[in-house]
Amino acid sequence: MKQPLSLHINDEIHELNLAPNKTLLEVLREELDLTGTKEVCLLGSCGACTVLVDNRPMLSCATLAVACKDKKITTIEGVKDGNDLHPLQQSFVEKGAVQCGYCTPGMILSGKALLDENPNPTKAEAAEAIAGNLCRCTGYAQIIDAIVSAPEIADSKSTKTQHETLAGTLDSGPYLMPETGE
Amino acid sequence: MTRSNEFAVIGKTTSKTDAIAKVTGDARFATDIYLKNMLWARVMRSTVAHARIISINTEKAKNLDGVKAVLTSADMPDGKYGALVLDMGVFAQDKVRYIGEAVAAVAAVDEKTAARAVELIEVEYEELLAVFDPLEAMQPEAPVIHDDLAAYTTLFERTERAMTGNVNYQSNINTGDIEAGFAAADFIFEDTYEVQKQHPSYMEPNSTVADVDETGRLIIYNTTQRPHINQAILSSLLGIPISKIRVMPCHVGGGFGGKNRTLTEPTAAALALKTRQPVRLTFSHEEEFTSATTRHSGVLKMKTGVKKDGTLIASDVKLYYDCGAYAPTPNAVWLGAISSSGAYKIPNSRVEAFSIYTNKMMGGAFRGYGAPQANFARESQMDRIARELNIDPIELRLKNCLVAGDSLHTGQKLHSVRVKETLEKARDMVAWQSPKLAPNRALGVACGIFACGGFATSSIVKLNMDGTASVATGAMDMGQGLRTVMGQITAEELGISSDDVNVVIGDTDLTPFDVGIFGDRGTHTTGLAVKKAAEDAKIQLLEAAADAMEVDVSALEIKDKKVFDKSSDNRFLHFRELLGGGQYKKGGPIIGKASINPTEQPFDTNIVQGAASKMFSTYTFATHIVETEIDAKTGEVKVIKATAVHDCGTVINPAGLKGQIIGGLTTGLGYALFEDVIIEDGQVKNPSFLECRMPTAVDIPEVEFATVDEFDSRGPFGAKGVGNVSVINMAPAIANAVDAALGVRIKSLPITPGKILQGLEERAN
Amino acid sequence: MQPLPNFQYLEPETIHEAAKLLMDSGTQSMVISGGTDMLPSMRQGIFSPDVVISLQAIPHLRDVEWDDTEGLKIGPLATLRSLETNAEILQHFPVIAEAAHAVGSPQLREMATVGGNICLDTRCYYYNQSENWQACDQECLKLGGETCKAAPSGRAKKCFAVFSADLAPVLVALDARITLLSARGERHVDLREFYTGDGAAPHVKAPDEILTSVLVPKQMAGIFGVYQKYRIRNSIDYPIAGVALTLRLNGPDKSAKKLVKDVCLVISGVASKPLVVKKIPPLLNGKALDDALIEEAALLAKKAALPLANTGGERAHRKQMIYEFTKKAFEQAINNGSQIS
Ligand SMILES: Cc1cc2nc3c(=O)[nH]c(=O)nc-3n(C[C@H](O)[C@H](O)[C@H](O)COP(=O)(O)OP(=O)(O)OC[C@H]3O[C@@H](n4cnc5c(N)ncnc54)[C@H](O)[C@@H]3O)c2cc1C
Ligand code: FES
Ligand code: FES
């Protein structure tokens, strides 16, 4: 029943051998270990599984992987620009748009699809763009904020690499080596 | 009074330490754990609401190719578990009590096989009469759901009605003289309110991967609010010592109380121990709605005596919370009892609070725990009183609200209360004149109280060679930002930056005990333990410095990761100089520790009976005002704007606070208008996010919020909680706005257009 | 994740090949378009086709074009999102864009197609559930059971599942015609005749037929149209009451009272099909709209609506929404009167 299939995901070609009943979500999470895309309702009603297919936001739980063979898929793992956070990711961090983080990948992809098409959205447009993504933690306000503020961050080129953002303040200088014995 | 300008780290927005991993998709949740040779578990669940189990035949399932283990209660030690009432087995024992109860479980090589095996399990039931309504379940002739109720172990003082019939928990408050109070009242208001079930709707489903390591130890990767309690429950249920169990929670995709549970862990663990292979059990979306827990539904009867001038003088409240077939947290109704007086001083108060079994899915903890129900009743009735007495609703509240030094109706004297200021500030923010703004526009107000802090926790702060620190606590971060806040508290105490603090949470091998994150105890109680542990570490550091510099500790101070001799500016030692050696100093490495189990201000046992806890450390308060537009033709309610003012003590992380307030408010909005787990003959009719409707991004009002200055001397750096009280005001505020606009009083949740139209019709007739 | 049932997946490259495959693979095959309805339903065990035939490799099925002689031709695979922004649609039938925009959520509209919306299965609390859920009670009629559990009596032999699409009622009101193709041949069906009103078998499409095209006749261009949708949340939710209205208001000159022509009112989400309220044209055509007439029309629409407690919302309120929406729709028509020829 399995058939060969090549999928173009995050600028990489994956050669797979798949049964046709696999959804894109299943393939991402279970075959390719791209677990950033989340599985929640499997009914098309929560948006946690959102990915970009040819740059448009779609629900990977309601998409057959076999139907994606000539399409370009972007998951949350492919949003970063090398080691740099995408301005929208940076904006989510800065605006407090992340609480538990389970809705976040889907939110970012819906937000990115909007920004790619409309670089300076209003708050209402941002809310519309994520109207298919549920979030129980935040009440959405900071997520909407993060989307409309992303262009500013992009302009100021203040995005950090993932590593920089994680680094603490390194107090350089010699350690006084432990005295031995007493 | 806010002291945040005195702090270096506290009161400043610090990006969440885990946010980066979450925006890149790198953060691993329990659902993202796939181990080699992992088996998939499925649970076979009851299809009937109430029945005796005659037989279970698992032979066919066991013989199916790919099935590695099948378990029923016969394969498990006999124990029952629960937080206060030990009433539930891992699998149904003798009886099933609700549709969706676990009867058996299967571990198989893949999900499909596991699901197929579940279908092959045959159960023969003898169906029993079921009862779905809590008031009916209290009648003497009602079917008894737990036959040997009285014999169950309970962890609270039993009142007369507790553990009889279908009542599993009962508590009373009796303060003042209720008869005299009503006799002195000029007016008496009596109302009955009804509230629905609301699902916590954390996005990440319940999930556990259980593994047995090479030494035979059980390793649990899960999504939980209480790893240490999980560990203890697993130990007692499975009969293995705590040292052989490691609970390693992953990032938690939301909890809101719903993951203050032990649901998937025992099943996955038992299957892993049996098969010696990793086993994964993740609830299906439907199971979340049939077999997890919801906010308690219930009936609330409220009778209040008032003087002509609006002074509340007597209150008689009866709370009937439907806890479903088992009572994982029956004390929700106790929190309801506490909140049922509202944020008001009522000299004569009687509350009888019942938690009642029915043949439905379980009621459990959910943000606001017990209070949204009670506050809906209290705050709806306050507006009714205001209207009848022709007093402005805010005036009426101001007249009666608690102030510091007052006693709550439980007899607890309150030291930190700024509800009055929240009312005044909210009133000013909306330029309140009267609730009605236009024929179809109105404001609605509600204020509320929530118990904050308490219960055991502990923390360890370890200083590293370079002057950075690691703090460990058994508490959890479900997204509310505990990690960040604990880092900030440690940093503030040690005089270092929050980037220099590594926060370790949850993992039972690495962290000391915490009872679980609920009831606004994270920032407050765990925060206090962290602060004390950091203080302890600091003292040890200063002692080491005093030794090295040959001065007295009192001559030293800390600045910029250095210890200075106060008498001379250029006599100092870098932390790293001290800590390099400090690791080997006399008395061992510098590790601060502290534990807390607050006991101040216990409830007065002359006033309170059957309390499920001895005390709460403090209380948080908030006032919310909603501006609504209500279409009298269609009954549709639109909340345009919500104004929230909170008394949460010192603000530790402003961005986190904003998220907690708006998030809570949105959950409150869902409770008020949309959400309802509809149960028909014991079966959930709408088990999904599609039909159990949490608000979307285009359903939310504009939110403006503020805090009032307060410094709670009992909290860390003056802080209290905020996560729960943010939920409890929306429903009554909206109901009050509807009444102000249309003169229709909705007394049952959710406030639906149909109820409003019906109210209009009744009013017209 | 619980996998979907197994099936064979085919992607024919011509419509005739697709029709042949569909015929050859018998009744256990299904056409998939956007999959937004089919895949969640398959996961719940509602459908388990042996063969799934995708139309996506067939050229031109997504096209939307204006034909001066015939009218607006919409390919079955045109996504709802593409309708929202299509220039021809915005020019000739903006109400189509309005209705498309009202569907589900942004992601769903990117995926969802016109063909799928027209062929959308009916919905019901007792039907759209998993097999586990179904196991707790007698089976619903639509799934092979004896009686319809949603029926007020609980004993009806007729299925009351609800037709819950947004775009289809508008297309009915615009007198759209569809083309159904099978290996046996091609036929054209008026969309309003397509729906049966039987929840269990909501439309007349044979299992081997493919919807290949939708035509909104040229004569309808410029007609006034409006669609009103009631749902509990402002996103994601299916309609639980909907009203589509099309009409012309004609007058001899600017000043004279305008007379109703070609009126059609279709209600959705309150019956097993998009329900044309048949008594409205005789009531209104040729007359000038006034409050009394609008009231009468709204009452007729309300009476025609038969919502049951098998979807979200409340029955009486959903009926009331049909009444209010009908009034509002006519009021909008009057307000737009100057632009209507
Ligand atoms: C959470 C959620 C919310 C939704 N909300 C709405 C809503 O608000 N309004 C609304 O109208 N709909 C709603 N839908 C339903 C659905 O998304 C839309 O109706 C959509 O237009 C269906 O199109 P599709 O291409 O995805 O259909 P598919 O799922 O591909 O197909 C649906 C049915 O039509 C048949 N079919 C499809 N194309 C053809 C064809 N060319 N010829 C023959 N048969 C065909 C299929 O075999 C299947 O039986 C919702 C769905 C979900 C999951
Ligand atoms: S998991 Fe795909 S929409 Fe919920
Ligand atoms: S951040 Fe938790 S669901 Fe959105």
mmCIF file with all atom_site columns, C-alpha atoms in Angstrom, chain A residues 1-88:
data_model
loop_
_atom_site.group_PDB
_atom_site.id
_atom_site.type_symbol
_atom_site.label_atom_id
_atom_site.label_alt_id
_atom_site.label_comp_id
_atom_site.label_asym_id
_atom_site.label_entity_id
_atom_site.label_seq_id
_atom_site.pdbx_PDB_ins_code
_atom_site.Cartn_x
_atom_site.Cartn_y
_atom_site.Cartn_z
_atom_site.occupancy
_atom_site.B_iso_or_equiv
_atom_site.pdbx_formal_charge
_atom_site.auth_seq_id
_atom_site.auth_comp_id
_atom_site.auth_asym_id
_atom_site.auth_atom_id
_atom_site.pdbx_PDB_model_num
ATOM 1  C CA . MET A 1 1  ? 0.000   0.000  0.000  1.00 0.00 ? 1  MET A CA 1
ATOM 2  C CA . LYS A 1 2  ? 2.901   2.329  0.623  1.00 0.00 ? 2  LYS A CA 1
ATOM 3  C CA . GLN A 1 3  ? 4.039   4.464  -2.233 1.00 0.00 ? 3  GLN A CA 1
ATOM 4  C CA . PRO A 1 4  ? 7.106   6.607  -2.765 1.00 0.00 ? 4  PRO A CA 1
ATOM 5  C CA . LEU A 1 5  ? 6.545   10.280 -2.273 1.00 0.00 ? 5  LEU A CA 1
ATOM 6  C CA . SER A 1 6  ? 8.847   13.224 -2.165 1.00 0.00 ? 6  SER A CA 1
ATOM 7  C CA . LEU A 1 7  ? 7.881   16.144 -0.031 1.00 0.00 ? 7  LEU A CA 1
ATOM 8  C CA . HIS A 1 8  ? 9.399   19.590 -0.114 1.00 0.00 ? 8  HIS A CA 1
ATOM 9  C CA . ILE A 1 9  ? 9.497   20.735 3.489  1.00 0.00 ? 9  ILE A CA 1
ATOM 10 C CA . ASN A 1 10 ? 11.370  23.734 4.836  1.00 0.00 ? 10 ASN A CA 1
ATOM 11 C CA . ASP A 1 11 ? 13.557  23.878 1.734  1.00 0.00 ? 11 ASP A CA 1
ATOM 12 C CA . GLU A 1 12 ? 14.529  20.263 1.992  1.00 0.00 ? 12 GLU A CA 1
ATOM 13 C CA . ILE A 1 13 ? 13.352  17.380 -0.118 1.00 0.00 ? 13 ILE A CA 1
ATOM 14 C CA . HIS A 1 14 ? 12.304  14.335 1.858  1.00 0.00 ? 14 HIS A CA 1
ATOM 15 C CA . GLU A 1 15 ? 12.017  11.055 0.036  1.00 0.00 ? 15 GLU A CA 1
ATOM 16 C CA . LEU A 1 16 ? 9.407   8.997  1.821  1.00 0.00 ? 16 LEU A CA 1
ATOM 17 C CA . ASN A 1 17 ? 7.497   5.819  1.406  1.00 0.00 ? 17 ASN A CA 1
ATOM 18 C CA . LEU A 1 18 ? 3.985   6.375  2.635  1.00 0.00 ? 18 LEU A CA 1
ATOM 19 C CA . ALA A 1 19 ? 0.548   4.880  2.827  1.00 0.00 ? 19 ALA A CA 1
ATOM 20 C CA . PRO A 1 20 ? -1.998  7.262  1.290  1.00 0.00 ? 20 PRO A CA 1
ATOM 21 C CA . ASN A 1 21 ? -4.023  7.550  4.496  1.00 0.00 ? 21 ASN A CA 1
ATOM 22 C CA . LYS A 1 22 ? -1.262  9.519  6.209  1.00 0.00 ? 22 LYS A CA 1
ATOM 23 C CA . THR A 1 23 ? -2.115  13.134 6.863  1.00 0.00 ? 23 THR A CA 1
ATOM 24 C CA . LEU A 1 24 ? 0.531   15.757 6.476  1.00 0.00 ? 24 LEU A CA 1
ATOM 25 C CA . LEU A 1 25 ? 0.425   16.227 10.253 1.00 0.00 ? 25 LEU A CA 1
ATOM 26 C CA . GLU A 1 26 ? 1.182   12.558 10.852 1.00 0.00 ? 26 GLU A CA 1
ATOM 27 C CA . VAL A 1 27 ? 4.082   12.605 8.449  1.00 0.00 ? 27 VAL A CA 1
ATOM 28 C CA . LEU A 1 28 ? 5.586   15.737 9.965  1.00 0.00 ? 28 LEU A CA 1
ATOM 29 C CA . ARG A 1 29 ? 5.350   14.535 13.529 1.00 0.00 ? 29 ARG A CA 1
ATOM 30 C CA . GLU A 1 30 ? 5.729   10.810 13.282 1.00 0.00 ? 30 GLU A CA 1
ATOM 31 C CA . GLU A 1 31 ? 7.917   10.261 10.229 1.00 0.00 ? 31 GLU A CA 1
ATOM 32 C CA . LEU A 1 32 ? 10.076  13.366 10.209 1.00 0.00 ? 32 LEU A CA 1
ATOM 33 C CA . ASP A 1 33 ? 10.157  14.236 13.915 1.00 0.00 ? 33 ASP A CA 1
ATOM 34 C CA . LEU A 1 34 ? 9.063   17.775 13.107 1.00 0.00 ? 34 LEU A CA 1
ATOM 35 C CA . THR A 1 35 ? 7.043   17.924 16.304 1.00 0.00 ? 35 THR A CA 1
ATOM 36 C CA . GLY A 1 36 ? 6.719   21.693 16.359 1.00 0.00 ? 36 GLY A CA 1
ATOM 37 C CA . THR A 1 37 ? 3.449   21.295 14.476 1.00 0.00 ? 37 THR A CA 1
ATOM 38 C CA . LYS A 1 38 ? 0.898   20.346 17.089 1.00 0.00 ? 38 LYS A CA 1
ATOM 39 C CA . GLU A 1 39 ? -1.882  17.815 17.082 1.00 0.00 ? 39 GLU A CA 1
ATOM 40 C CA . VAL A 1 40 ? -4.965  18.807 19.051 1.00 0.00 ? 40 VAL A CA 1
ATOM 41 C CA . CYS A 1 41 ? -8.485  18.336 17.712 1.00 0.00 ? 41 CYS A CA 1
ATOM 42 C CA . LEU A 1 42 ? -7.950  16.555 14.390 1.00 0.00 ? 42 LEU A CA 1
ATOM 43 C CA . LEU A 1 43 ? -11.284 18.069 13.368 1.00 0.00 ? 43 LEU A CA 1
ATOM 44 C CA . GLY A 1 44 ? -10.126 21.236 11.670 1.00 0.00 ? 44 GLY A CA 1
ATOM 45 C CA . SER A 1 45 ? -11.380 23.343 14.519 1.00 0.00 ? 45 SER A CA 1
ATOM 46 C CA . CYS A 1 46 ? -8.319  24.561 16.441 1.00 0.00 ? 46 CYS A CA 1
ATOM 47 C CA . GLY A 1 47 ? -5.531  25.596 14.081 1.00 0.00 ? 47 GLY A CA 1
ATOM 48 C CA . ALA A 1 48 ? -2.737  24.067 16.194 1.00 0.00 ? 48 ALA A CA 1
ATOM 49 C CA . CYS A 1 49 ? -1.665  21.994 13.198 1.00 0.00 ? 49 CYS A CA 1
ATOM 50 C CA . THR A 1 50 ? -1.379  24.977 10.854 1.00 0.00 ? 50 THR A CA 1
ATOM 51 C CA . VAL A 1 51 ? 1.460   24.874 8.329  1.00 0.00 ? 51 VAL A CA 1
ATOM 52 C CA . LEU A 1 52 ? 2.067   26.846 5.167  1.00 0.00 ? 52 LEU A CA 1
ATOM 53 C CA . VAL A 1 53 ? 1.397   25.044 1.912  1.00 0.00 ? 53 VAL A CA 1
ATOM 54 C CA . ASP A 1 54 ? 2.691   27.132 -0.962 1.00 0.00 ? 54 ASP A CA 1
ATOM 55 C CA . ASN A 1 55 ? 2.811   29.991 1.526  1.00 0.00 ? 55 ASN A CA 1
ATOM 56 C CA . ARG A 1 56 ? -0.833  29.752 2.492  1.00 0.00 ? 56 ARG A CA 1
ATOM 57 C CA . PRO A 1 57 ? -1.955  28.648 5.969  1.00 0.00 ? 57 PRO A CA 1
ATOM 58 C CA . MET A 1 58 ? -3.600  25.261 5.953  1.00 0.00 ? 58 MET A CA 1
ATOM 59 C CA . LEU A 1 59 ? -4.539  22.601 8.450  1.00 0.00 ? 59 LEU A CA 1
ATOM 60 C CA . SER A 1 60 ? -2.139  19.701 8.270  1.00 0.00 ? 60 SER A CA 1
ATOM 61 C CA . CYS A 1 61 ? -4.597  17.452 10.136 1.00 0.00 ? 61 CYS A CA 1
ATOM 62 C CA . ALA A 1 62 ? -7.042  17.745 7.245  1.00 0.00 ? 62 ALA A CA 1
ATOM 63 C CA . THR A 1 63 ? -4.484  17.458 4.452  1.00 0.00 ? 63 THR A CA 1
ATOM 64 C CA . LEU A 1 64 ? -3.328  14.204 2.948  1.00 0.00 ? 64 LEU A CA 1
ATOM 65 C CA . ALA A 1 65 ? 0.422   14.003 2.594  1.00 0.00 ? 65 ALA A CA 1
ATOM 66 C CA . VAL A 1 66 ? 0.095   12.414 -0.863 1.00 0.00 ? 66 VAL A CA 1
ATOM 67 C CA . ALA A 1 67 ? -1.777  15.474 -2.027 1.00 0.00 ? 67 ALA A CA 1
ATOM 68 C CA . CYS A 1 68 ? 1.249   17.664 -1.254 1.00 0.00 ? 68 CYS A CA 1
ATOM 69 C CA . LYS A 1 69 ? 3.701   16.190 -3.656 1.00 0.00 ? 69 LYS A CA 1
ATOM 70 C CA . ASP A 1 70 ? 4.283   19.248 -5.783 1.00 0.00 ? 70 ASP A CA 1
ATOM 71 C CA . LYS A 1 71 ? 3.880   21.774 -3.019 1.00 0.00 ? 71 LYS A CA 1
ATOM 72 C CA . LYS A 1 72 ? 6.193   23.708 -0.802 1.00 0.00 ? 72 LYS A CA 1
ATOM 73 C CA . ILE A 1 73 ? 5.577   23.171 2.871  1.00 0.00 ? 73 ILE A CA 1
ATOM 74 C CA . THR A 1 74 ? 6.772   25.391 5.674  1.00 0.00 ? 74 THR A CA 1
ATOM 75 C CA . THR A 1 75 ? 6.514   24.313 9.281  1.00 0.00 ? 75 THR A CA 1
ATOM 76 C CA . ILE A 1 76 ? 7.484   26.216 12.401 1.00 0.00 ? 76 ILE A CA 1
ATOM 77 C CA . GLU A 1 77 ? 10.914  24.606 12.191 1.00 0.00 ? 77 GLU A CA 1
ATOM 78 C CA . GLY A 1 78 ? 11.416  26.359 8.856  1.00 0.00 ? 78 GLY A CA 1
ATOM 79 C CA . VAL A 1 79 ? 10.487  29.868 9.933  1.00 0.00 ? 79 VAL A CA 1
ATOM 80 C CA . LYS A 1 80 ? 13.835  30.777 11.445 1.00 0.00 ? 80 LYS A CA 1
ATOM 81 C CA . ASP A 1 81 ? 16.287  32.400 9.088  1.00 0.00 ? 81 ASP A CA 1
ATOM 82 C CA . GLY A 1 82 ? 19.352  30.271 9.678  1.00 0.00 ? 82 GLY A CA 1
ATOM 83 C CA . ASN A 1 83 ? 20.139  30.839 13.309 1.00 0.00 ? 83 ASN A CA 1
ATOM 84 C CA . ASP A 1 84 ? 18.210  34.095 13.492 1.00 0.00 ? 84 ASP A CA 1
ATOM 85 C CA . LEU A 1 85 ? 14.732  34.261 14.800 1.00 0.00 ? 85 LEU A CA 1
ATOM 86 C CA . HIS A 1 86 ? 12.232  35.552 12.273 1.00 0.00 ? 86 HIS A CA 1
ATOM 87 C CA . PRO A 1 87 ? 11.069  39.024 13.310 1.00 0.00 ? 87 PRO A CA 1
ATOM 88 C CA . LEU A 1 88 ? 7.653   37.584 14.068 1.00 0.00 ? 88 LEU A CA 1
#
